[in-house]
Short mmCIF file of C-alpha atoms and ligand atoms in Angstrom, two decimals:
data_model
loop_
_atom_site.label_atom_id
_atom_site.label_comp_id
_atom_site.label_asym_id
_atom_site.label_seq_id
_atom_site.Cartn_x
_atom_site.Cartn_y
_atom_site.Cartn_z
CA MET B 132 0.00 0.00 0.00
CA ASN B 133 1.46 3.33 -0.93
CA TYR B 134 1.29 6.53 1.04
CA ASP B 135 -1.76 7.83 -0.75
CA GLN B 136 -3.75 4.65 -0.30
CA ALA B 137 -2.92 4.73 3.39
CA ARG B 138 -4.19 8.26 3.54
CA TYR B 139 -7.33 7.84 1.49
CA GLY B 140 -8.18 4.19 2.00
CA ASP B 141 -10.05 2.63 -0.87
CA ASP B 142 -11.85 5.86 -1.64
CA GLU B 143 -10.86 7.75 -4.69
CA ARG B 144 -8.49 10.51 -3.79
CA ASN B 145 -9.82 13.99 -3.98
CA GLU B 146 -8.29 17.32 -3.34
CA PRO B 147 -10.65 20.20 -2.51
CA LEU B 148 -10.17 23.52 -4.23
CA LEU B 149 -8.21 26.02 -2.18
CA ALA B 150 -11.29 28.04 -1.32
CA GLU B 151 -13.15 24.88 -0.34
CA LYS B 152 -10.44 23.95 2.14
CA HIS B 153 -10.59 27.13 4.11
CA SER B 154 -11.77 30.53 3.11
CA VAL B 155 -11.75 33.86 4.83
CA THR B 156 -14.16 36.68 4.29
CA VAL B 157 -12.52 39.89 3.32
CA ASP B 158 -14.31 43.11 4.14
CA PRO B 159 -13.34 45.90 1.74
CA GLY B 160 -13.70 48.44 4.54
CA GLU B 161 -14.95 52.00 4.47
CA ASP B 162 -12.19 53.70 2.59
CA SER B 163 -12.62 52.07 -0.82
CA VAL B 164 -11.91 54.51 -3.61
CA LEU B 165 -14.41 52.73 -5.86
CA PRO B 166 -18.06 53.84 -6.10
CA ASP B 167 -20.43 51.83 -3.88
CA ASP B 168 -22.26 50.20 -6.77
CA LEU B 169 -18.99 48.74 -8.02
CA THR B 170 -17.92 47.18 -4.74
CA ARG B 171 -19.28 44.16 -2.91
CA ASP B 172 -19.73 43.85 0.81
CA SER B 173 -17.43 40.91 1.25
CA LEU B 174 -15.30 38.50 -0.73
CA GLU B 175 -14.42 34.90 0.05
CA LEU B 176 -10.74 34.21 -0.49
CA PRO B 177 -8.65 31.12 0.32
CA GLY B 178 -7.09 31.52 3.75
CA LEU B 179 -4.23 29.05 3.80
CA SER B 180 -0.71 29.00 5.18
CA GLU B 181 2.26 28.49 2.87
CA PRO B 182 2.76 24.81 3.84
CA GLU B 183 -0.93 24.10 3.20
CA LEU B 184 -0.65 25.75 -0.18
CA SER B 185 2.53 23.92 -1.08
CA ARG B 186 1.07 20.56 -0.01
CA HIS B 187 -2.08 21.21 -2.01
CA TYR B 188 -0.13 21.58 -5.24
CA THR B 189 2.24 18.75 -4.43
CA ARG B 190 -0.72 16.43 -3.82
CA LEU B 191 -2.34 17.51 -7.07
CA SER B 192 0.89 16.79 -8.93
CA GLN B 193 1.09 13.33 -7.32
CA MET B 194 -2.41 12.52 -8.49
CA ASN B 195 -1.41 13.24 -12.04
CA TRP B 196 0.69 11.50 -14.66
CA SER B 197 3.39 13.47 -16.30
CA VAL B 198 6.56 13.00 -18.25
CA GLU B 199 8.31 14.01 -15.00
CA SER B 200 7.07 10.81 -13.34
CA GLY B 201 7.65 8.28 -16.10
CA PRO B 202 7.52 7.52 -19.82
CA TYR B 203 4.51 9.04 -21.56
CA PRO B 204 4.41 7.24 -24.92
CA LEU B 205 1.37 8.97 -26.39
CA GLY B 206 1.51 8.44 -30.14
CA SER B 207 1.13 11.40 -32.48
CA CYS B 208 1.01 13.98 -29.70
CA THR B 209 4.74 13.60 -28.90
CA MET B 210 5.16 14.04 -25.14
CA LYS B 211 8.78 14.70 -24.44
CA TYR B 212 10.52 15.93 -21.37
CA ASN B 213 10.79 19.72 -21.07
CA PRO B 214 14.31 20.44 -19.83
CA THR B 215 14.45 22.85 -16.90
CA PHE B 216 16.92 25.20 -18.55
CA ILE B 217 14.20 26.43 -20.90
CA GLU B 218 12.11 27.38 -17.86
CA THR B 219 15.04 29.27 -16.41
CA VAL B 220 15.52 31.20 -19.63
CA ALA B 221 11.83 32.09 -19.87
CA ALA B 222 11.78 33.11 -16.18
CA ASP B 223 14.44 35.77 -16.72
CA PRO B 224 12.89 39.00 -15.39
CA ASP B 225 14.04 40.78 -18.56
CA ALA B 226 11.82 38.46 -20.58
CA ALA B 227 8.70 39.94 -19.01
CA VAL B 228 8.05 42.93 -21.25
CA HIS B 229 4.72 44.51 -21.94
CA PRO B 230 3.53 43.66 -25.46
CA ASP B 231 2.49 47.28 -26.08
CA ARG B 232 6.06 48.53 -25.73
CA ASP B 233 7.50 50.61 -28.52
CA PRO B 234 9.32 48.19 -30.85
CA GLU B 235 12.41 50.40 -30.69
CA THR B 236 12.68 49.64 -26.98
CA VAL B 237 12.36 45.87 -27.34
CA GLN B 238 14.85 45.23 -30.10
CA GLY B 239 16.27 42.21 -28.25
CA ASN B 240 12.85 40.59 -28.08
CA LEU B 241 12.24 41.21 -31.75
CA GLU B 242 15.68 39.83 -32.56
CA LEU B 243 14.80 36.62 -30.71
CA LEU B 244 11.46 36.30 -32.49
CA TYR B 245 13.15 36.97 -35.81
CA GLY B 246 15.83 34.41 -34.97
CA LEU B 247 13.18 31.79 -34.20
CA GLN B 248 11.35 32.56 -37.46
CA GLU B 249 14.64 31.97 -39.27
CA TYR B 250 15.47 28.73 -37.43
CA LEU B 251 12.02 27.31 -38.11
CA ALA B 252 12.11 28.37 -41.75
CA ASP B 253 15.47 26.65 -42.09
CA ILE B 254 14.33 23.47 -40.31
CA GLY B 255 11.13 23.24 -42.38
CA GLY B 256 12.57 24.41 -45.72
CA MET B 257 10.08 27.29 -45.76
CA ASP B 258 10.62 30.91 -46.83
CA ALA B 259 8.73 32.76 -44.08
CA VAL B 260 7.31 31.84 -40.67
CA THR B 261 4.72 33.43 -38.37
CA LEU B 262 4.91 32.74 -34.65
CA GLN B 263 1.44 34.02 -33.84
CA PRO B 264 -0.82 30.89 -33.72
CA PRO B 265 -1.19 29.54 -30.15
CA ALA B 266 -1.38 25.77 -30.90
CA GLY B 267 -0.90 23.25 -33.67
CA ALA B 268 -4.61 23.24 -34.45
CA ALA B 269 -4.58 27.05 -34.56
CA GLY B 270 -1.61 26.77 -36.93
CA GLU B 271 -3.65 24.50 -39.19
CA PHE B 272 -6.47 27.04 -39.23
CA THR B 273 -3.98 29.81 -40.02
CA GLY B 274 -2.31 27.81 -42.79
CA ILE B 275 -5.53 26.75 -44.49
CA THR B 276 -6.93 30.28 -44.16
CA ILE B 277 -3.77 31.52 -45.91
CA ALA B 278 -4.29 28.95 -48.67
CA LYS B 279 -7.87 30.13 -49.04
CA ALA B 280 -6.88 33.81 -49.20
CA TYR B 281 -4.28 32.93 -51.83
CA HIS B 282 -6.77 31.11 -54.05
CA GLU B 283 -9.36 33.84 -53.63
CA ARG B 284 -6.90 36.56 -54.56
CA ASN B 285 -6.09 34.59 -57.70
CA GLY B 286 -9.79 34.54 -58.52
CA ASP B 287 -9.68 30.79 -58.06
CA ASP B 288 -12.87 29.42 -56.55
CA ARG B 289 -12.04 26.12 -54.87
CA SER B 290 -14.31 24.33 -52.44
CA GLU B 291 -12.55 21.17 -51.20
CA VAL B 292 -9.74 20.13 -48.92
CA ILE B 293 -8.55 16.52 -49.13
CA VAL B 294 -7.63 14.81 -45.85
CA PRO B 295 -6.33 11.21 -45.59
CA ALA B 296 -8.25 8.86 -43.31
CA SER B 297 -5.14 8.50 -41.12
CA ALA B 298 -5.04 12.24 -40.37
CA HIS B 299 -5.57 13.79 -36.96
CA GLY B 300 -9.12 14.94 -36.18
CA THR B 301 -7.99 18.56 -36.16
CA ASN B 302 -7.25 18.37 -39.92
CA PHE B 303 -10.88 17.57 -40.71
CA ALA B 304 -12.07 20.23 -38.27
CA THR B 305 -9.70 22.83 -39.71
CA ALA B 306 -10.85 22.28 -43.27
CA ALA B 307 -14.50 22.46 -42.21
CA ILE B 308 -14.08 25.56 -40.04
CA ALA B 309 -12.23 27.30 -42.87
CA GLY B 310 -15.37 26.74 -44.94
CA TYR B 311 -14.28 23.82 -47.11
CA ASP B 312 -15.95 20.55 -47.97
CA VAL B 313 -13.80 17.77 -46.55
CA VAL B 314 -12.90 14.95 -48.91
CA GLU B 315 -11.64 11.93 -46.95
CA LEU B 316 -9.03 9.84 -48.71
CA PRO B 317 -8.96 6.18 -47.61
CA SER B 318 -5.51 4.80 -46.72
CA GLY B 319 -3.88 2.41 -49.18
CA ASP B 320 -3.24 -1.21 -48.20
CA ASP B 321 0.26 -0.30 -47.06
CA GLY B 322 -1.06 2.43 -44.70
CA ARG B 323 0.11 5.24 -46.99
CA VAL B 324 -1.57 7.62 -49.40
CA ASP B 325 -2.69 5.71 -52.48
CA VAL B 326 -1.50 7.94 -55.35
CA GLU B 327 -4.09 6.56 -57.77
CA ALA B 328 -6.91 7.27 -55.32
CA LEU B 329 -5.46 10.74 -54.79
CA SER B 330 -5.31 11.38 -58.55
CA ALA B 331 -8.97 10.43 -58.78
CA ALA B 332 -9.88 12.70 -55.85
CA VAL B 333 -8.17 15.91 -56.99
CA SER B 334 -9.94 18.34 -59.29
CA GLU B 335 -10.25 22.03 -60.02
CA ASP B 336 -12.15 22.19 -56.71
CA THR B 337 -9.13 21.06 -54.71
CA ALA B 338 -7.82 23.89 -52.54
CA ALA B 339 -5.33 21.75 -50.62
CA LEU B 340 -4.24 18.33 -49.44
CA MET B 341 -3.35 18.14 -45.74
CA LEU B 342 -0.71 15.55 -45.03
CA THR B 343 1.30 14.31 -42.05
CA ASN B 344 4.71 12.84 -42.88
CA PRO B 345 5.73 10.43 -41.43
CA ASN B 346 2.02 9.71 -41.14
CA THR B 347 0.20 8.78 -37.96
CA VAL B 348 1.33 5.16 -38.06
CA GLY B 349 4.95 6.31 -38.41
CA LEU B 350 5.28 5.54 -42.12
CA PHE B 351 7.15 7.88 -44.41
CA GLU B 352 5.02 8.84 -47.41
CA ARG B 353 7.65 7.72 -49.85
CA ASP B 354 5.62 8.84 -52.87
CA ILE B 355 5.66 12.39 -51.57
CA ALA B 356 7.24 13.89 -54.71
CA GLU B 357 4.54 12.33 -56.88
CA ILE B 358 1.84 13.33 -54.40
CA ALA B 359 3.08 16.94 -54.56
CA ASP B 360 2.95 16.85 -58.38
CA VAL B 361 -0.59 15.49 -58.41
CA VAL B 362 -1.81 18.23 -56.05
CA HIS B 363 0.11 21.04 -57.74
CA ASP B 364 -0.93 19.97 -61.24
CA ALA B 365 -4.54 20.29 -60.10
CA GLY B 366 -3.76 23.82 -58.85
CA GLY B 367 -4.00 22.87 -55.15
CA LEU B 368 -1.59 23.56 -52.31
CA LEU B 369 0.15 20.99 -50.15
CA TYR B 370 -0.24 21.44 -46.39
CA TYR B 371 2.18 19.78 -43.96
CA ASP B 372 0.92 18.84 -40.50
CA GLY B 373 4.11 19.20 -38.44
CA ALA B 374 3.12 16.96 -35.52
CA ASN B 375 5.63 14.31 -36.57
CA LEU B 376 8.51 16.60 -37.48
CA ASN B 377 10.47 15.13 -34.56
CA ALA B 378 11.13 12.12 -36.79
CA LEU B 379 12.72 14.20 -39.56
CA LEU B 380 14.70 16.88 -37.74
CA GLY B 381 17.91 17.63 -39.56
CA ARG B 382 17.25 14.87 -42.14
CA ALA B 383 14.46 15.96 -44.44
CA ARG B 384 12.49 19.16 -44.88
CA PRO B 385 8.83 19.53 -45.83
CA GLY B 386 9.74 22.44 -48.13
CA ASP B 387 12.07 20.17 -50.10
CA MET B 388 9.29 17.59 -50.44
CA GLY B 389 7.04 20.09 -52.17
CA PHE B 390 4.93 21.33 -49.23
CA ASP B 391 3.74 24.94 -49.55
CA VAL B 392 2.52 25.63 -46.03
CA MET B 393 3.04 23.87 -42.69
CA HIS B 394 2.66 24.23 -38.95
CA TYR B 395 5.21 23.38 -36.29
CA ASN B 396 4.00 21.94 -32.97
CA VAL B 397 6.82 23.40 -30.90
CA HIS B 398 5.53 21.38 -27.92
CA LYS B 399 6.01 18.13 -29.84
CA THR B 400 9.23 18.91 -31.63
CA PHE B 401 11.04 21.49 -29.52
CA ALA B 402 10.06 20.38 -26.00
CA THR B 403 7.95 23.29 -24.81
CA PRO B 404 4.98 22.62 -22.52
CA HIS B 405 1.88 21.30 -24.25
CA GLY B 406 -0.38 24.01 -22.90
CA GLY B 407 -3.52 21.88 -22.93
CA GLY B 408 -4.91 23.63 -26.01
CA GLY B 409 -4.16 26.92 -24.29
CA PRO B 410 -1.02 28.97 -24.10
CA GLY B 411 1.14 27.04 -26.51
CA ALA B 412 2.54 27.89 -29.91
CA GLY B 413 1.95 26.51 -33.39
CA PRO B 414 4.04 28.62 -35.79
CA VAL B 415 3.23 28.43 -39.51
CA GLY B 416 5.75 28.36 -42.34
CA VAL B 417 4.99 29.22 -45.96
CA VAL B 418 6.75 29.37 -49.30
CA GLU B 419 7.56 32.72 -50.88
CA GLU B 420 4.26 33.00 -52.83
CA LEU B 421 2.26 32.84 -49.60
CA ALA B 422 4.44 35.13 -47.45
CA ASP B 423 2.29 38.22 -48.10
CA TYR B 424 -0.69 36.48 -46.51
CA LEU B 425 0.86 35.84 -43.09
CA PRO B 426 -0.89 37.20 -39.98
CA ARG B 427 -0.04 40.69 -38.84
CA PRO B 428 2.11 42.01 -37.40
CA HIS B 429 5.17 40.18 -38.65
CA VAL B 430 8.76 40.68 -37.51
CA ARG B 431 11.39 41.54 -40.08
CA ARG B 432 14.78 43.20 -40.33
CA VAL B 433 14.50 46.86 -41.19
CA ASP B 434 16.88 46.31 -44.10
CA GLU B 435 14.43 43.77 -45.58
CA ALA B 436 11.71 46.40 -45.76
CA SER B 437 12.76 47.60 -49.25
CA GLY B 438 10.65 50.72 -49.15
CA GLU B 439 7.48 49.21 -47.67
CA ALA B 440 5.90 51.07 -44.79
CA ALA B 441 6.10 49.49 -41.35
CA ALA B 442 2.90 48.69 -39.46
CA ASP B 443 1.32 51.70 -37.89
CA GLY B 444 -0.95 49.87 -35.51
CA GLY B 445 0.78 46.53 -35.07
CA ALA B 446 0.48 44.66 -31.81
CA LEU B 447 3.85 45.65 -30.46
CA ALA B 448 3.81 48.97 -32.26
CA ASP B 449 3.95 52.24 -30.41
CA PRO B 450 0.37 53.47 -29.91
CA ASP B 451 1.60 57.07 -30.31
CA GLY B 452 2.80 56.33 -33.81
CA GLY B 453 6.47 55.92 -33.16
CA ALA B 454 7.11 59.17 -31.35
CA GLY B 455 9.51 57.44 -29.02
CA SER B 456 7.30 57.16 -25.93
CA GLY B 457 9.27 59.69 -23.98
CA ARG B 458 12.59 57.93 -24.28
CA SER B 459 15.34 60.44 -23.70
CA ASP B 460 18.06 58.45 -25.49
CA PRO B 461 17.05 57.49 -29.03
CA GLY B 462 19.79 54.81 -29.09
CA PRO B 463 21.11 53.18 -32.24
CA ASP B 464 18.87 52.79 -35.27
CA PRO B 465 16.48 49.88 -34.77
CA GLU B 466 17.40 46.73 -36.64
CA PHE B 467 14.04 44.94 -36.34
CA GLU B 468 10.50 46.12 -36.91
CA LEU B 469 6.92 44.95 -37.09
CA TYR B 470 5.00 45.27 -40.30
CA ASP B 471 1.71 44.18 -41.83
CA PRO B 472 2.14 41.82 -44.80
CA ASP B 473 0.32 43.20 -47.86
CA HIS B 474 -2.48 40.63 -48.07
CA SER B 475 -2.42 39.56 -44.43
CA ILE B 476 -5.26 37.33 -43.29
CA GLY B 477 -5.33 39.48 -40.13
CA LYS B 478 -4.69 38.38 -36.60
CA VAL B 479 -5.07 34.86 -35.23
CA HIS B 480 -3.89 35.74 -31.72
CA GLY B 481 -2.99 38.76 -29.63
CA PHE B 482 0.32 40.52 -30.18
CA ALA B 483 3.18 38.39 -31.50
CA GLY B 484 1.91 35.07 -30.10
CA ASN B 485 2.78 33.38 -26.81
CA TRP B 486 6.14 35.00 -26.28
CA LEU B 487 7.24 33.03 -23.21
CA VAL B 488 6.57 29.74 -25.00
CA LEU B 489 8.44 30.96 -28.06
CA ILE B 490 11.46 31.81 -25.90
CA LYS B 491 11.53 28.20 -24.74
CA ALA B 492 11.45 26.86 -28.29
CA TYR B 493 14.24 29.25 -29.26
CA ALA B 494 16.37 28.24 -26.26
CA TYR B 495 15.85 24.54 -27.01
CA ILE B 496 16.88 24.88 -30.65
CA ARG B 497 19.93 26.96 -29.71
CA ARG B 498 21.01 24.49 -27.04
CA LEU B 499 20.68 21.43 -29.26
CA GLY B 500 22.16 22.96 -32.39
CA ASP B 501 22.31 21.13 -35.72
CA GLU B 502 23.97 18.08 -34.19
CA GLY B 503 21.52 17.85 -31.32
CA LEU B 504 18.47 18.08 -33.58
CA LEU B 505 19.91 15.35 -35.80
CA ASP B 506 20.54 13.23 -32.74
CA ALA B 507 16.96 13.76 -31.50
CA SER B 508 15.40 12.41 -34.69
CA ALA B 509 17.81 9.45 -34.77
CA LYS B 510 17.10 8.47 -31.17
CA ALA B 511 13.33 9.02 -31.51
CA THR B 512 13.31 6.48 -34.35
CA LEU B 513 15.76 4.07 -32.70
CA ASN B 514 13.75 4.10 -29.46
CA ALA B 515 10.46 3.38 -31.21
CA ASN B 516 12.01 0.47 -33.07
CA TYR B 517 13.75 -0.97 -30.01
CA LEU B 518 10.54 -0.76 -27.97
CA ALA B 519 8.46 -2.45 -30.67
CA GLU B 520 10.98 -5.32 -30.75
CA LEU B 521 10.38 -5.93 -27.03
CA LEU B 522 6.59 -6.00 -27.27
CA GLU B 523 4.54 -9.14 -27.55
CA LEU B 524 2.15 -7.30 -29.86
CA ASP B 525 1.92 -7.18 -33.63
CA VAL B 526 2.77 -4.02 -35.50
CA PRO B 527 0.91 -4.31 -38.79
CA TYR B 528 2.53 -1.34 -40.54
CA ALA B 529 6.32 -1.38 -40.71
CA PRO B 530 9.09 -0.33 -41.07
CA PHE B 531 8.16 2.79 -39.17
CA HIS B 532 9.96 5.84 -37.89
CA HIS B 533 9.41 7.53 -34.52
CA GLU B 534 6.05 5.90 -33.65
CA PHE B 535 4.17 2.71 -34.39
CA ALA B 536 0.61 1.44 -34.17
CA ALA B 537 0.69 -1.92 -32.42
CA THR B 538 -2.54 -3.90 -32.32
CA ALA B 539 -3.97 -5.38 -29.12
CA GLY B 540 -5.52 -8.10 -31.33
CA ASP B 541 -8.51 -9.69 -29.63
CA ARG B 542 -8.00 -7.63 -26.47
CA ASP B 543 -9.63 -4.27 -25.89
CA ALA B 544 -6.92 -1.64 -26.39
CA ALA B 545 -8.53 0.74 -23.87
CA ASP B 546 -8.61 -1.99 -21.20
CA VAL B 547 -4.95 -2.81 -21.82
CA ALA B 548 -4.17 0.89 -21.47
CA LYS B 549 -5.98 1.05 -18.10
CA GLY B 550 -4.04 -2.03 -17.00
CA MET B 551 -0.75 -0.34 -17.88
CA LEU B 552 -1.58 2.48 -15.47
CA ASP B 553 -1.43 -0.06 -12.64
CA TYR B 554 2.10 -0.96 -13.70
CA GLY B 555 3.22 2.62 -13.27
CA VAL B 556 3.49 3.91 -16.83
CA HIS B 557 1.31 6.14 -18.93
CA PRO B 558 -0.33 4.16 -21.75
CA PRO B 559 -0.12 5.00 -25.44
CA THR B 560 -2.88 6.52 -27.57
CA THR B 561 -5.58 3.88 -28.09
CA LYS B 562 -8.06 2.94 -30.82
CA TRP B 563 -6.61 5.46 -33.25
CA PRO B 564 -5.90 5.52 -36.15
CA GLU B 565 -9.12 3.65 -36.78
CA PHE B 566 -7.83 1.55 -39.66
CA VAL B 567 -5.62 -0.37 -37.22
CA ASP B 568 -7.64 -2.86 -35.12
CA GLU B 569 -7.50 -2.05 -31.40
CA ALA B 570 -4.61 0.32 -32.10
CA MET B 571 -2.04 1.24 -29.49
CA LEU B 572 -0.23 4.14 -31.10
CA THR B 573 3.08 4.35 -29.30
CA GLU B 574 5.80 6.98 -29.35
CA PRO B 575 8.49 6.71 -26.68
CA THR B 576 10.44 9.79 -27.96
CA GLU B 577 14.19 10.23 -27.79
CA VAL B 578 14.22 11.08 -24.09
CA GLU B 579 13.84 7.51 -22.78
CA ASN B 580 16.94 5.42 -22.19
CA ARG B 581 17.28 1.70 -22.67
CA ARG B 582 16.23 0.71 -19.17
CA SER B 583 13.20 2.94 -19.28
CA LEU B 584 12.15 1.42 -22.63
CA GLU B 585 12.54 -2.05 -21.15
CA ASP B 586 10.34 -1.11 -18.17
CA LEU B 587 7.78 0.31 -20.54
CA ALA B 588 7.77 -2.87 -22.61
CA ALA B 589 7.36 -4.93 -19.43
CA ALA B 590 4.29 -2.90 -18.49
CA PHE B 591 2.79 -3.46 -21.94
CA ASN B 592 3.46 -7.17 -21.83
CA ARG B 593 2.21 -7.63 -18.26
CA ALA B 594 -1.04 -5.84 -19.04
CA MET B 595 -1.47 -7.95 -22.20
CA ALA B 596 -1.04 -11.09 -20.06
CA ASP B 597 -3.67 -10.02 -17.51
CA SER B 598 -7.15 -11.54 -17.64
CA ASP B 599 -10.04 -9.58 -19.13
CA GLU B 600 -11.58 -9.39 -15.64
CA THR B 601 -8.46 -7.78 -14.20
CA LEU B 602 -8.19 -5.32 -17.05
CA GLN B 603 -11.84 -4.36 -16.83
CA GLU B 604 -11.33 -3.45 -13.15
CA ALA B 605 -8.18 -1.46 -13.86
CA PRO B 606 -6.83 0.93 -12.86
CA THR B 607 -6.90 0.15 -9.15
CA ARG B 608 -3.72 1.87 -8.04
CA THR B 609 -4.29 5.37 -9.34
CA ALA B 610 -5.78 8.50 -7.76
CA SER B 611 -8.92 8.02 -9.75
CA ARG B 612 -10.49 4.73 -10.78
CA ARG B 613 -11.91 4.27 -14.24
CA VAL B 614 -13.96 7.30 -15.14
CA ASP B 615 -17.08 7.44 -17.23
CA GLN B 616 -15.49 9.33 -20.10
CA THR B 617 -18.76 10.37 -21.72
CA ALA B 618 -20.22 11.72 -18.49
CA ALA B 619 -16.92 13.44 -17.68
CA ALA B 620 -17.11 15.30 -20.97
CA ARG B 621 -20.83 16.02 -20.97
CA ASN B 622 -21.50 16.63 -17.31
CA PRO B 623 -18.25 17.75 -15.72
CA ARG B 624 -18.10 18.36 -11.98
CA LEU B 625 -15.22 20.69 -11.64
CA SER B 626 -14.77 20.84 -7.90
CA TRP B 627 -14.74 18.65 -4.85
CA GLN B 628 -17.75 20.54 -3.50
CA ALA B 629 -19.75 19.87 -6.67
CA LEU B 630 -18.91 16.18 -6.38
CA ASP B 631 -19.87 16.12 -2.73
CA ASP B 632 -23.17 17.89 -3.46
CA ALA B 633 -23.91 15.42 -6.25
CA ARG B 634 -23.27 12.50 -3.90
CA GLY B 635 -25.74 13.94 -1.40
CA GLU B 636 -28.46 14.25 -4.03
C1 PLP J 930 -1.24 17.07 -31.98
C2 PLP J 930 -1.61 16.98 -33.38
C3 PLP J 930 -2.28 18.04 -34.01
C4 PLP J 930 -2.83 19.25 -33.27
O1 PLP J 930 -1.87 19.98 -32.60
P1 PLP J 930 -2.14 20.74 -31.22
O2 PLP J 930 -0.87 21.50 -31.01
O3 PLP J 930 -2.40 19.71 -30.18
O4 PLP J 930 -3.30 21.66 -31.43
C5 PLP J 930 -2.49 17.95 -35.37
N1 PLP J 930 -2.10 16.85 -36.06
C6 PLP J 930 -1.48 15.81 -35.47
C7 PLP J 930 -1.06 14.63 -36.31
C8 PLP J 930 -1.23 15.83 -34.11
O5 PLP J 930 -0.64 14.79 -33.51
#
């Protein structure tokens, strides 16, 4: 019995919200400077000592799984360790600048953003990169919106986006939200895009094909040059979903494969925090022809401006119109500026994007360097292949790169995953992609060493050897037992109090 079981018995562990633990009533007093109708009589605030606060968060962290506590081999959504040095860099007090500052006073920040744009462009083989989108999915939306603006400006009325069956759900959602009809392309027998089926699907209605490479079962689309020709010959654009870029770092570039527009999931490839759909970053790269459509404002070197006017109301721009905001020393001439690309699709996020996340991506790329990035993609692929060798599960599609879809065969993949939790590891992605029976989509990433991979394999194999009855009961050794996933999504109870009230009903 571990410490938590001793503390909580067989009951599921629960941690009240801070205010539910102990709250104090604060009286605003007589001397409020605010008008009476804008103040309240009292306010409940958490009233806890520092140790209580610290223990609260420590307990919450212990109830959770994270890549800090063990391998987290979630396929497709690459979960790799975030080294602490990137946190240190982002925590530098000088990094905390107000986004409304006059660009002339934040030249260092702009230089870093510009540097990251350049690194990403180089890594992806793209000509220009925006850092504004706050997540991979937001990057997809940005990229497809750019493709749409491009076609529209060319007077080209196109209504469809083609998405392979193996694509991530966000690809379908992106195409639909951008206003396109989604054409689903079934996977070929070998798990890849079937070029003949693609040729039959493209037409003068094709705005773009969205493709992940290696795809979501870890297979490199080896017909990519032909695929690019088919799409381009039909007048469409080729979109690269960058979720699996970790497999290619330093080895192959989407731009060289014929892709026109792509997103980078910096949390999957450059080890920044995932952000839970929130404050992350999903930069978008484009080829030259699409650069004028990027979101505004965009960072560039002043000497690249070639006579174009800089943004007058850009996010970081000086609200007074560049009068210098009372700075006494004008300093050297600014090297970097913000500008609005000519046919910009507008803004997809506030200011220049999630700056503190972008710093982390920049720091990670700088620390690894060319050699380190090359090493990351090699080890990501080696680790996936070593792990698959140790598993007593079939992998129907091979040889693969950085991830593989094993099949649980006649077992229920979700039950096996719950069983793995009891052996102390986070399970892989299950039941997706759908064309693999009872899929367990596994991606150990380059951060695991040999022993850790062997432990992970042991957990897989032990769970596979457990009886159906045991697996259906699992997990039994976690903070929370098996949850009703549908109810959790449809009828969430977001606090301990709400749960307690519901129990009393
Ligand atoms: C994660 C993922 C996305 C979406 O990216 P987010 O950054 O999570 O929004 C898109 N496509 C694939 C293949 C992914 O794995």
